[in-house]
Coordinates of C-alpha atoms in Angstrom, one line a residue:
Chain A
X1 CA -0.1 0.0 -0.2
X2 CA 2.7 2.5 1.0
X3 CA 5.0 1.3 -2.0
X4 CA 2.1 2.1 -4.1
X5 CA 1.8 5.6 -2.9
X6 CA 5.3 6.4 -3.5
X7 CA 5.5 4.9 -7.1
X8 CA 4.3 7.8 -9.1
X9 CA 3.0 5.8 -12.2
X10 CA 0.7 3.8 -9.7
X11 CA -0.5 6.5 -7.6
X12 CA -1.5 8.3 -10.6
X13 CA -3.1 5.4 -12.2
X14 CA -4.9 4.7 -9.0
X15 CA -6.2 8.0 -8.7
X16 CA -7.3 8.6 -12.4
X17 CA -9.1 5.0 -12.6
X18 CA -12.3 6.5 -10.8
X19 CA -12.5 9.4 -12.9
X20 CA -12.2 7.1 -16.3
X21 CA -14.7 4.7 -15.1
X22 CA -17.4 6.7 -13.1
X23 CA -17.0 9.9 -14.9
X24 CA -16.7 12.0 -11.3
X25 CA -16.0 15.5 -11.8
X26 CA -12.8 15.8 -9.7
X27 CA -10.2 13.4 -8.7
X28 CA -8.7 12.8 -5.3
X29 CA -5.0 12.3 -4.8
X30 CA -4.6 8.5 -3.9
X31 CA -2.5 8.5 -0.8
X32 CA -2.4 7.4 2.9
X33 CA -2.2 9.4 6.1
X34 CA 1.1 7.9 7.1
X35 CA 3.1 8.9 3.5
X36 CA 4.4 11.7 5.2
X37 CA 5.9 9.8 8.0
X38 CA 7.5 7.4 5.5
X39 CA 8.6 10.2 3.6
X40 CA 10.3 12.0 6.3
X41 CA 12.0 8.7 7.2
X42 CA 10.0 7.2 10.2
X43 CA 9.6 3.5 10.2
X44 CA 6.1 2.8 9.3
X45 CA 4.1 0.2 7.1
X46 CA 0.8 -0.7 6.2
X47 CA -0.2 -4.3 7.5
X48 CA -2.9 -5.7 5.4
X49 CA -5.7 -6.4 7.6
X50 CA -4.4 -4.3 10.5
X51 CA -3.6 -0.8 9.2
X52 CA -0.4 1.6 9.7
X53 CA 1.8 0.0 12.2
X54 CA 5.2 1.8 13.3
X55 CA 8.6 0.2 14.3
X56 CA 8.0 1.6 17.6
X57 CA 5.4 3.8 19.4
X58 CA 6.3 7.3 19.8
X59 CA 5.9 8.0 23.4
X60 CA 9.0 9.4 24.9
X61 CA 10.6 13.2 24.7
X62 CA 13.9 11.7 23.2
X63 CA 11.8 9.8 20.6
X64 CA 10.0 13.1 19.9
X65 CA 13.5 15.2 19.8
X66 CA 14.2 12.6 17.0
X67 CA 11.4 13.1 15.2
X68 CA 12.0 17.0 15.3
X69 CA 15.2 16.7 13.5
X70 CA 13.1 15.0 10.6
X71 CA 11.6 16.9 7.7
X72 CA 10.3 16.4 4.1
X73 CA 12.8 17.8 1.6
X74 CA 12.5 18.5 -2.3
X75 CA 14.0 15.2 -2.7
X76 CA 11.6 13.2 -0.5
X77 CA 8.5 14.8 -2.0
X78 CA 9.8 14.1 -5.4
X79 CA 7.4 10.9 -5.8
X80 CA 4.6 12.8 -4.9
X81 CA 5.2 15.7 -7.0
X82 CA 5.8 13.5 -9.9
X83 CA 2.6 11.5 -9.6
X84 CA 0.6 14.9 -9.3
X85 CA 2.6 16.1 -12.6
X86 CA 1.2 12.5 -14.2
X87 CA -2.1 13.0 -12.9
X88 CA -2.8 16.8 -13.8
X89 CA -1.6 16.0 -17.6
X90 CA -4.2 13.5 -17.9
X91 CA -6.8 15.4 -16.2
X92 CA -6.0 18.2 -18.4
X93 CA -6.7 16.3 -21.6
X94 CA -10.1 15.4 -20.5
X95 CA -13.1 17.1 -22.3
X96 CA -13.1 21.0 -21.2
X97 CA -10.1 20.3 -19.0
X98 CA -12.0 21.2 -16.2
X99 CA -11.7 18.3 -14.1
X100 CA -9.7 19.3 -10.9
X101 CA -7.4 17.2 -8.7
X102 CA -8.1 17.5 -4.7
X103 CA -4.8 17.1 -2.8
X104 CA -4.8 15.0 0.2
X105 CA -3.6 14.7 3.7
X106 CA -4.2 13.3 7.2
X107 CA -4.7 15.7 10.0
X108 CA -1.8 15.8 12.7
X109 CA -4.5 14.3 15.4
X110 CA -5.0 11.3 13.1
X111 CA -1.5 10.9 12.3
X112 CA -0.5 11.4 16.1
X113 CA -3.0 8.6 17.0
X114 CA -1.1 5.9 15.0
X115 CA 2.2 7.2 16.3
X116 CA 1.7 7.5 19.9
X117 CA -0.2 4.0 19.9
X118 CA 2.2 2.8 17.2
X119 CA -0.9 1.2 15.4
X120 CA -4.8 1.5 15.1
X121 CA -6.6 1.6 18.2
X122 CA -10.2 2.1 19.0
X123 CA -10.6 4.8 21.5
X124 CA -6.9 6.3 20.8
X125 CA -6.4 6.3 24.5
X126 CA -2.5 6.4 23.9
X127 CA -2.7 9.9 22.1
X128 CA -5.6 11.3 24.1
X129 CA -3.7 10.3 27.3
X130 CA -0.6 12.0 26.1
X131 CA -2.7 15.1 25.2
X132 CA -4.3 15.7 28.8
X133 CA -1.2 14.3 30.8
X134 CA 1.6 15.4 28.9
X135 CA 0.2 18.3 27.1
X136 CA 3.8 20.3 26.5
X137 CA 5.2 16.5 24.8
X138 CA 1.7 16.4 23.0
X139 CA 2.1 19.9 21.5
X140 CA 5.6 19.3 20.2
X141 CA 4.6 16.0 18.4
X142 CA 1.4 17.8 17.2
X143 CA 3.8 20.6 15.9
X144 CA 5.8 18.4 14.1
X145 CA 3.0 16.4 12.8
X146 CA 1.5 19.8 11.3
X147 CA 4.7 20.6 9.8
X148 CA 5.4 17.4 7.8
X149 CA 1.3 16.9 6.6
X150 CA 1.7 20.9 5.9
X151 CA 4.6 20.3 3.6
X152 CA 3.2 17.3 2.0
X153 CA -0.1 19.1 1.2
X154 CA 1.8 22.1 -0.1
X155 CA 4.2 20.2 -2.2
X156 CA 0.4 18.6 -3.7
X157 CA -0.6 22.2 -4.7
X158 CA 2.4 23.8 -6.0
X159 CA 2.6 20.5 -8.3
X160 CA -0.7 21.2 -9.6
X161 CA -3.8 20.1 -7.2
X162 CA -6.2 22.8 -7.2
X163 CA -8.1 21.9 -4.0
X164 CA -7.0 20.2 -0.8
X165 CA -8.4 18.1 1.9
X166 CA -7.4 17.4 5.4
X167 CA -8.8 14.2 6.8
X168 CA -9.1 13.9 10.3
X169 CA -10.2 10.2 10.5
X170 CA -10.4 10.0 14.6
X171 CA -11.3 13.6 15.5
X172 CA -14.9 12.2 16.3
X173 CA -13.1 10.5 19.3
X174 CA -12.8 14.0 20.8
X175 CA -14.8 16.1 22.9
X176 CA -15.2 19.8 21.6
X177 CA -13.1 21.0 24.5
X178 CA -10.3 18.8 23.8
X179 CA -10.5 19.4 20.3
X180 CA -10.2 23.1 20.2
X181 CA -7.5 23.1 23.0
X182 CA -5.2 20.3 21.8
X183 CA -6.1 19.5 18.4
X184 CA -7.4 22.4 16.4
X185 CA -4.0 24.7 16.5
X186 CA -2.1 22.0 14.6
X187 CA -4.9 21.5 11.9
X188 CA -5.0 25.2 11.4
X189 CA -0.9 25.2 11.2
X190 CA -1.5 22.6 8.3
X191 CA -4.1 24.9 6.5
X192 CA -1.4 27.9 7.0
X193 CA 0.7 25.9 4.6
X194 CA -1.5 26.4 1.9
X195 CA -3.6 29.4 2.8
X196 CA -1.2 31.6 0.4
X197 CA -1.5 29.3 -2.9
X198 CA -3.8 30.0 -5.4
X199 CA -5.0 27.9 -8.4
X200 CA -6.6 28.8 -11.4
X201 CA -10.0 27.5 -13.2
X202 CA -10.4 26.3 -16.8
X203 CA -11.6 29.6 -17.6
X204 CA -8.4 31.3 -16.7
X205 CA -10.0 32.7 -13.2
X206 CA -7.6 32.7 -10.2
X207 CA -9.0 31.6 -6.9
X208 CA -7.7 30.6 -3.5
X209 CA -7.1 26.8 -3.4
X210 CA -10.2 25.6 -1.5
X211 CA -9.5 23.6 1.8
X212 CA -11.8 21.1 2.9
X213 CA -12.0 19.7 6.4
X214 CA -13.3 16.3 7.0
X215 CA -14.1 13.8 9.9
X216 CA -16.3 11.3 10.9
X217 CA -18.6 11.3 14.0
X218 CA -17.9 15.2 14.0
X219 CA -20.9 16.8 14.3
X220 CA -20.3 18.2 17.7
X221 CA -16.9 19.7 16.0
X222 CA -18.1 20.9 12.7
X223 CA -17.9 25.0 13.3
X224 CA -14.3 24.1 15.5
X225 CA -13.0 22.4 12.4
X226 CA -14.3 25.1 10.1
X227 CA -12.8 27.8 12.5
X228 CA -9.0 25.9 11.9
X229 CA -8.9 27.4 8.6
X230 CA -11.1 25.4 6.2
X231 CA -13.1 26.9 3.4
X232 CA -15.4 23.9 2.9
X233 CA -16.7 21.3 5.4
X234 CA -16.8 17.4 4.8
X235 CA -19.8 15.8 6.5
X236 CA -20.2 12.1 7.2
X237 CA -23.4 10.6 6.9
X238 CA -24.4 10.9 10.3
X239 CA -25.4 14.6 10.1
X240 CA -28.0 15.5 7.5
X241 CA -26.4 18.4 5.1
X242 CA -29.4 21.0 6.1
X243 CA -28.7 20.3 9.4
X244 CA -24.8 20.6 9.0
X245 CA -25.5 23.8 7.0
X246 CA -27.6 25.3 10.1
X247 CA -24.9 24.3 12.5
X248 CA -22.2 26.3 10.3
X249 CA -24.3 29.4 10.0
X250 CA -25.4 28.9 6.3
X251 CA -22.4 30.2 4.7
X252 CA -19.8 27.2 4.2
X253 CA -20.0 25.0 1.4
X254 CA -20.2 21.4 2.2
X255 CA -19.1 18.2 1.1
X256 CA -20.5 14.7 1.4
X257 CA -22.7 12.7 2.6
X258 CA -24.0 9.9 1.0
X259 CA -24.1 6.9 3.4
X260 CA -21.9 4.0 2.3
X261 CA -24.4 1.8 3.7
X262 CA -27.0 2.4 0.8
X263 CA -24.5 1.0 -1.8
X264 CA -25.6 -2.3 -1.3
X265 CA -29.3 -1.5 -1.2
X266 CA -31.6 -2.1 -4.0
X267 CA -31.5 0.8 -6.5
X268 CA -34.7 2.6 -5.7
X269 CA -33.4 2.9 -2.1
X270 CA -30.2 4.2 -2.9
X271 CA -31.8 6.6 -5.6
X272 CA -34.2 7.9 -3.2
X273 CA -31.2 8.4 -0.4
X274 CA -29.1 10.2 -3.0
X275 CA -31.9 12.8 -4.4
X276 CA -32.5 13.3 -0.4
X277 CA -28.9 14.1 0.1
X278 CA -28.6 16.3 -2.8
X279 CA -31.9 18.2 -1.9
X280 CA -30.7 18.8 1.6
X281 CA -27.2 19.7 0.1
X282 CA -29.1 22.6 -2.1
X283 CA -29.6 24.5 1.2
X284 CA -26.0 25.3 1.7
X285 CA -24.1 27.6 -0.4
X286 CA -22.3 24.9 -2.1
X287 CA -22.2 21.0 -2.2
X288 CA -19.8 18.7 -3.6
X289 CA -21.6 15.4 -3.8
X290 CA -19.7 12.4 -2.2
X291 CA -19.8 9.5 -0.1
X292 CA -19.6 10.3 3.8
X293 CA -17.0 7.9 3.9
X294 CA -14.9 5.6 2.1
X295 CA -16.3 3.1 -0.6
X296 CA -16.6 -0.3 1.1
X297 CA -14.2 -2.9 -0.9
X298 CA -17.3 -5.1 -1.6
X299 CA -19.2 -2.3 -3.9
X300 CA -20.3 -3.3 -7.2
X301 CA -18.5 -0.6 -9.2
X302 CA -21.3 -0.5 -11.8
X303 CA -23.7 0.8 -8.9
X304 CA -21.1 3.7 -8.6
X305 CA -21.3 4.4 -11.9
X306 CA -25.0 4.6 -12.2
X307 CA -25.0 6.7 -9.1
X308 CA -22.6 9.3 -10.7
X309 CA -25.0 9.4 -13.8
X310 CA -28.2 9.9 -11.3
X311 CA -26.2 12.8 -9.7
X312 CA -25.2 14.4 -13.2
X313 CA -29.0 14.5 -14.1
X314 CA -30.3 16.0 -10.7
Chain B
X1 CA -14.4 -14.7 28.4
X2 CA -17.8 -16.2 27.7
X3 CA -17.1 -19.2 29.9
X4 CA -16.6 -16.9 32.7
X5 CA -19.8 -15.1 32.4
X6 CA -21.4 -18.5 32.4
X7 CA -19.6 -19.7 35.5
X8 CA -21.7 -18.4 38.4
X9 CA -19.0 -18.2 41.3
X10 CA -16.7 -16.6 38.9
X11 CA -18.9 -14.1 37.4
X12 CA -19.8 -13.0 40.9
X13 CA -16.3 -12.8 41.8
X14 CA -15.3 -10.8 38.9
X15 CA -18.6 -8.3 39.7
X16 CA -17.5 -7.9 43.4
X17 CA -13.8 -7.5 43.0
X18 CA -14.1 -3.5 42.2
X19 CA -16.7 -3.3 44.8
X20 CA -14.3 -4.8 47.4
X21 CA -11.3 -3.1 46.0
X22 CA -12.3 0.2 45.3
X23 CA -15.4 0.7 47.5
X24 CA -17.9 1.9 44.6
X25 CA -21.5 2.6 45.7
X26 CA -22.9 -0.1 43.1
X27 CA -21.6 -3.1 41.2
X28 CA -22.2 -3.8 37.5
X29 CA -23.2 -7.4 36.5
X30 CA -20.0 -8.6 35.0
X31 CA -21.3 -10.1 31.5
X32 CA -20.8 -9.7 27.5
X33 CA -23.2 -8.5 24.8
X34 CA -23.2 -11.8 23.6
X35 CA -24.1 -13.6 26.3
X36 CA -27.7 -14.1 25.5
X37 CA -27.0 -15.5 21.8
X38 CA -24.8 -18.2 23.5
X39 CA -27.5 -19.0 26.1
X40 CA -30.0 -19.1 23.3
X41 CA -27.7 -21.7 21.6
X42 CA -26.0 -19.8 18.8
X43 CA -22.6 -20.4 17.9
X44 CA -20.5 -17.7 19.1
X45 CA -17.1 -17.2 21.1
X46 CA -15.1 -14.2 22.2
X47 CA -11.6 -14.3 20.6
X48 CA -8.7 -12.7 22.5
X49 CA -7.6 -9.4 20.7
X50 CA -10.6 -9.9 18.2
X51 CA -13.8 -9.6 19.9
X52 CA -17.3 -11.6 19.5
X53 CA -16.9 -14.0 16.5
X54 CA -19.7 -16.1 15.1
X55 CA -19.6 -19.5 13.6
X56 CA -21.4 -18.0 10.6
X57 CA -22.5 -14.5 10.1
X58 CA -26.5 -14.1 10.1
X59 CA -27.4 -12.4 6.6
X60 CA -30.2 -14.7 5.2
X61 CA -33.8 -15.1 6.0
X62 CA -33.1 -18.6 6.6
X63 CA -30.8 -18.0 9.3
X64 CA -33.1 -15.5 10.7
X65 CA -35.6 -18.0 10.8
X66 CA -33.6 -20.4 12.3
X67 CA -32.8 -17.9 15.1
X68 CA -36.5 -17.4 15.7
X69 CA -36.9 -20.8 16.9
X70 CA -34.4 -20.2 19.5
X71 CA -35.1 -18.3 22.9
X72 CA -34.1 -18.2 26.4
X73 CA -35.4 -20.7 28.9
X74 CA -35.4 -21.0 32.5
X75 CA -32.8 -23.6 32.1
X76 CA -30.7 -21.4 30.2
X77 CA -30.9 -18.6 32.3
X78 CA -30.1 -20.7 35.4
X79 CA -26.3 -19.5 35.2
X80 CA -27.3 -15.7 35.3
X81 CA -29.5 -16.2 37.9
X82 CA -27.2 -18.1 40.1
X83 CA -24.4 -15.4 39.6
X84 CA -26.9 -12.6 40.5
X85 CA -28.1 -14.6 43.9
X86 CA -24.4 -15.0 44.9
X87 CA -23.6 -11.2 44.2
X88 CA -26.6 -9.9 45.9
X89 CA -26.0 -12.1 48.8
X90 CA -22.7 -10.8 49.0
X91 CA -23.4 -6.9 48.7
X92 CA -26.4 -7.3 51.0
X93 CA -23.4 -8.2 53.8
X94 CA -21.7 -5.0 53.1
X95 CA -22.2 -2.0 55.6
X96 CA -25.8 -0.9 55.8
X97 CA -26.8 -3.3 52.9
X98 CA -27.1 -0.4 50.3
X99 CA -24.8 -1.5 47.6
X100 CA -27.1 -2.2 44.7
X101 CA -26.5 -4.5 41.6
X102 CA -26.9 -2.8 38.2
X103 CA -27.9 -5.6 35.5
X104 CA -26.1 -5.2 32.1
X105 CA -27.4 -6.2 28.6
X106 CA -26.1 -5.2 25.2
X107 CA -28.8 -3.4 22.9
X108 CA -30.1 -4.9 20.0
X109 CA -28.1 -3.0 17.6
X110 CA -24.7 -3.7 19.0
X111 CA -25.7 -7.0 19.1
X112 CA -27.3 -7.4 15.8
X113 CA -23.9 -5.3 14.4
X114 CA -21.9 -8.5 15.6
X115 CA -24.3 -11.0 14.1
X116 CA -24.6 -9.5 10.5
X117 CA -20.9 -9.2 10.2
X118 CA -20.1 -12.3 12.0
X119 CA -17.1 -10.2 14.1
X120 CA -16.3 -7.1 15.1
X121 CA -16.4 -4.3 12.3
X122 CA -15.3 -0.4 12.1
X123 CA -18.6 1.1 10.5
X124 CA -20.9 -1.7 10.9
X125 CA -21.5 -1.6 7.5
X126 CA -23.1 -5.0 7.1
X127 CA -26.0 -4.2 9.8
X128 CA -26.2 -0.7 8.4
X129 CA -26.6 -2.0 4.9
X130 CA -29.2 -4.6 6.1
X131 CA -31.1 -2.1 7.8
X132 CA -31.7 0.2 4.7
X133 CA -31.5 -2.3 2.0
X134 CA -33.6 -5.4 3.5
X135 CA -35.9 -3.6 6.2
X136 CA -37.9 -6.2 6.5
X137 CA -35.4 -8.8 7.2
X138 CA -33.6 -6.3 9.7
X139 CA -36.8 -5.5 11.5
X140 CA -37.2 -9.6 12.4
X141 CA -33.5 -9.6 13.3
X142 CA -34.0 -6.7 15.6
X143 CA -37.3 -8.3 17.0
X144 CA -35.1 -11.4 17.9
X145 CA -32.5 -9.6 19.6
X146 CA -34.7 -7.4 21.8
X147 CA -36.4 -10.8 23.0
X148 CA -33.4 -12.5 24.0
X149 CA -31.8 -9.4 25.5
X150 CA -35.2 -8.5 27.4
X151 CA -35.5 -11.9 28.6
X152 CA -31.6 -11.8 29.7
X153 CA -32.2 -8.6 31.4
X154 CA -35.5 -9.2 33.3
X155 CA -34.0 -12.4 34.6
X156 CA -31.3 -10.4 36.3
X157 CA -33.7 -8.1 37.7
X158 CA -36.0 -11.1 39.1
X159 CA -32.8 -12.8 40.7
X160 CA -32.2 -9.2 42.5
X161 CA -30.5 -6.9 40.3
X162 CA -32.0 -3.3 41.2
X163 CA -31.3 -1.1 38.5
X164 CA -30.4 -2.1 34.4
X165 CA -28.1 -0.7 32.0
X166 CA -28.9 -1.3 28.3
X167 CA -25.5 -0.6 26.4
X168 CA -25.5 0.1 22.6
X169 CA -21.8 0.7 21.8
X170 CA -22.0 1.1 18.2
X171 CA -25.2 3.6 18.4
X172 CA -23.0 6.4 17.5
X173 CA -22.7 5.2 14.1
X174 CA -25.7 5.8 13.2
X175 CA -27.8 9.2 12.3
X176 CA -30.6 10.1 14.3
X177 CA -33.1 9.2 11.4
X178 CA -31.4 5.8 11.1
X179 CA -31.7 5.6 15.1
X180 CA -35.1 6.2 15.3
X181 CA -36.6 4.3 12.4
X182 CA -34.5 1.1 12.5
X183 CA -33.1 0.8 16.3
X184 CA -35.1 2.7 18.8
X185 CA -38.1 0.4 18.5
X186 CA -36.1 -2.9 19.3
X187 CA -34.5 -0.9 22.4
X188 CA -37.9 0.3 23.4
X189 CA -38.8 -3.5 23.3
X190 CA -35.9 -4.5 25.8
X191 CA -37.0 -1.7 28.2
X192 CA -40.4 -3.0 28.1
X193 CA -39.5 -6.2 29.3
X194 CA -38.1 -4.6 32.4
X195 CA -40.4 -1.7 33.1
X196 CA -43.1 -3.3 35.2
X197 CA -40.6 -4.7 37.6
X198 CA -39.6 -3.1 40.9
X199 CA -37.0 -3.2 43.4
X200 CA -36.7 -2.2 47.1
X201 CA -34.1 0.1 48.7
X202 CA -32.4 -0.6 52.1
X203 CA -34.8 1.5 53.7
X204 CA -37.8 -0.7 52.6
X205 CA -38.8 1.9 49.9
X206 CA -40.3 0.5 46.6
X207 CA -39.4 2.0 43.4
X208 CA -39.6 1.0 39.6
X209 CA -36.2 -0.7 38.5
X210 CA -34.1 2.4 37.1
X211 CA -33.3 1.9 33.3
X212 CA -29.8 3.5 32.1
X213 CA -29.6 3.6 28.4
X214 CA -25.8 4.1 27.3
X215 CA -23.9 4.4 24.3
X216 CA -20.5 6.1 23.0
X217 CA -20.3 8.9 20.4
X218 CA -24.3 9.2 20.9
X219 CA -24.5 13.1 21.7
X220 CA -26.7 13.4 18.7
X221 CA -28.8 10.7 19.9
X222 CA -29.6 11.4 23.6
X223 CA -33.2 12.5 23.5
X224 CA -34.0 9.8 21.0
X225 CA -32.0 7.1 23.3
X226 CA -34.1 8.6 26.3
X227 CA -37.5 8.3 24.4
X228 CA -37.0 4.6 23.8
X229 CA -37.9 4.0 27.6
X230 CA -34.8 4.7 29.6
X231 CA -35.3 6.8 33.1
X232 CA -31.4 7.7 33.4
X233 CA -29.0 8.4 30.6
X234 CA -25.2 7.5 30.1
X235 CA -23.1 10.1 28.8
X236 CA -19.8 9.3 27.4
X237 CA -16.8 11.6 27.7
X238 CA -17.5 13.6 24.5
X239 CA -20.3 15.2 25.9
X240 CA -20.3 17.7 29.0
X241 CA -22.8 16.8 31.6
X242 CA -24.1 20.3 31.5
X243 CA -24.6 20.2 27.7
X244 CA -26.3 16.7 27.8
X245 CA -28.4 17.9 30.8
X246 CA -29.6 21.0 28.4
X247 CA -30.2 18.6 25.5
X248 CA -32.2 16.2 27.5
X249 CA -34.5 19.0 28.8
X250 CA -33.1 19.3 32.5
X251 CA -35.5 16.4 33.9
X252 CA -33.3 13.0 33.3
X253 CA -30.9 11.7 35.8
X254 CA -27.2 11.0 34.2
X255 CA -24.5 8.5 34.2
X256 CA -20.8 9.0 33.5
X257 CA -18.7 10.7 32.3
X258 CA -15.1 10.8 33.5
X259 CA -12.9 10.3 30.2
X260 CA -10.7 7.2 30.6
X261 CA -7.9 8.8 29.0
X262 CA -7.2 11.2 32.3
X263 CA -6.5 8.0 34.1
X264 CA -2.8 7.9 33.2
X265 CA -2.4 11.6 33.6
X266 CA -0.8 13.2 36.9
X267 CA -3.0 13.1 39.7
X268 CA -3.6 17.0 39.8
X269 CA -4.9 16.8 36.4
X270 CA -7.1 13.9 37.0
X271 CA -8.3 15.5 40.0
X272 CA -9.2 18.8 38.2
X273 CA -11.0 16.8 35.5
X274 CA -13.0 14.6 38.1
X275 CA -14.0 17.8 40.0
X276 CA -15.3 19.4 36.7
X277 CA -17.4 16.3 36.0
X278 CA -18.7 16.4 39.3
X279 CA -19.5 19.8 39.2
X280 CA -21.3 19.7 35.7
X281 CA -23.1 16.7 36.7
X282 CA -24.8 18.8 39.6
X283 CA -26.5 20.6 37.0
X284 CA -28.6 17.5 36.3
X285 CA -31.5 16.2 38.7
X286 CA -29.2 13.1 39.4
X287 CA -25.7 11.8 38.3
X288 CA -24.3 8.6 38.9
X289 CA -20.7 9.2 38.7
X290 CA -18.8 6.9 36.5
X291 CA -16.2 6.6 33.6
X292 CA -17.6 7.8 30.3
X293 CA -16.3 4.5 29.1
X294 CA -14.6 1.2 30.0
X295 CA -11.5 1.0 32.3
X296 CA -8.4 0.8 30.1
X297 CA -6.5 -2.5 31.0
X298 CA -3.0 -0.7 31.6
X299 CA -5.0 1.5 34.4
X300 CA -3.2 1.7 37.7
X301 CA -5.9 0.1 40.2
X302 CA -4.5 2.4 43.0
X303 CA -5.7 5.5 41.1
X304 CA -9.2 4.1 40.7
X305 CA -9.0 3.6 44.7
X306 CA -8.3 7.3 45.1
X307 CA -10.6 8.8 42.6
X308 CA -13.3 7.0 44.4
X309 CA -12.2 8.4 47.7
X310 CA -12.1 11.7 45.9
X311 CA -15.4 11.4 44.5
X312 CA -16.9 10.5 48.1
X313 CA -15.4 13.6 49.6
X314 CA -17.2 15.8 47.2

């Protein structure tokens, strides 16, 4: 998995397949939350059926000091830049050349949750324990995570991605207070790495690179995650988009939130769900239609194609 | 694990240990969410490091029809009754005889999440997919889960438990709409199995057996879970108790919500957190102080004892 992320031709191919097959309106850079760790030289791999596993869990000051000496360099970022260049070149040849590439990075908390535990965990008690029990150590770890993730995301935009998505998979395990105090500053630092960057639309219009912020189980954190420097909010399937729009004050474009559980349902049921999501999304000032979480591996690809056709017809 | 739950002396011993060691004010019956399955004759075991694993995932009408022929009997419930009798006898000998036993059962959705997947899963896509794609099949499965869970909980009260807790570990993976439509009716059916039962306080006062409803990541579901027939709400560490009290209209006793992540923090930090939880709990019409999720296995038991002493002093 990690090796695929770091082979430009392969990462480009995997990024482009859903665009070719399902005719979606944007590509999302194929990568993984721990790619910046690997690029910085941290011993990490993705174990099939388990997830990211580090050579050693990062729990001590000594380990964090050793991390702080690591950084992403022009050389280490080369596979990312090369993959983006390949993707953007092919996307530019499609139709009116308007298919954008959305860059991808994992947020510092989710990255740190893997690092402190050394592997996936259900409640992220390692990270949450360090956060409240050793806040100075935690802040140093988060600052490092923010730096490499920010460099990783900035490199994607400089190489041609025209939007960014920061993916905080495990933020939903936090209370609002814990999120604001121990996590939001680092996610804000990531967004600051790309906030000065612009992109250009197919008609030549320049715009600031959109910054999408996504988590799961984060209905209670939407305003705080937006305040961290996002310009659009991803919303998982748990929060209806009209409610998300209300929570966010009616001024924030949304992304999501088709429930992946419907992908195995009879077509009429899936269709009704998609129509409902799109209708609720219309209450917001913008809606990037998308699933509210990842595509389950057992999904019939033909269903995805048909769903995209439906959405294009609405 | 399952065998320990079904050996009365052992289940009683494990239930009583925290009461003896930490001097808490109530015991919680040591059991597991899948115990009613095993008692009904379903092939299930708890695999160390994995969790509940069934001989076969329950996904077809034929399998659900075979389930529907199964039920809990006086004989199959004997180990539960015997364990409760042992526990209540020892609790009755403590001090003023006022230490109650809280009965325990897993809620139908969490049970069904294991059954449809055949094992633990992150997003419960199997169960959530059946719920939306095959709602009639789902309703039959949930009705069966509600029946055995209700019988299991009722047997505990009849044997001497003086309160009940329904534990819906995975309900937080649901939207409010999915919860109300596909899950709440079955949880209400469980509570209906014990709603007519009474218990007696140490002073001889009779009262209806309290019904506590608990989930994690369920801040958005608190009113719906209460409306399912609970008389008190468990609140995990994500939702502060003053906010939970406000969401619930100020009339519902609460349980929880000390964050287990603080158990490894320096004492002063844990103490400040416990004092904050207790102070916020005072805004509610009642507060059973407890952790907002399970005790991590690495917890130093001396910290738990000291925390109980602190709470008794407040």
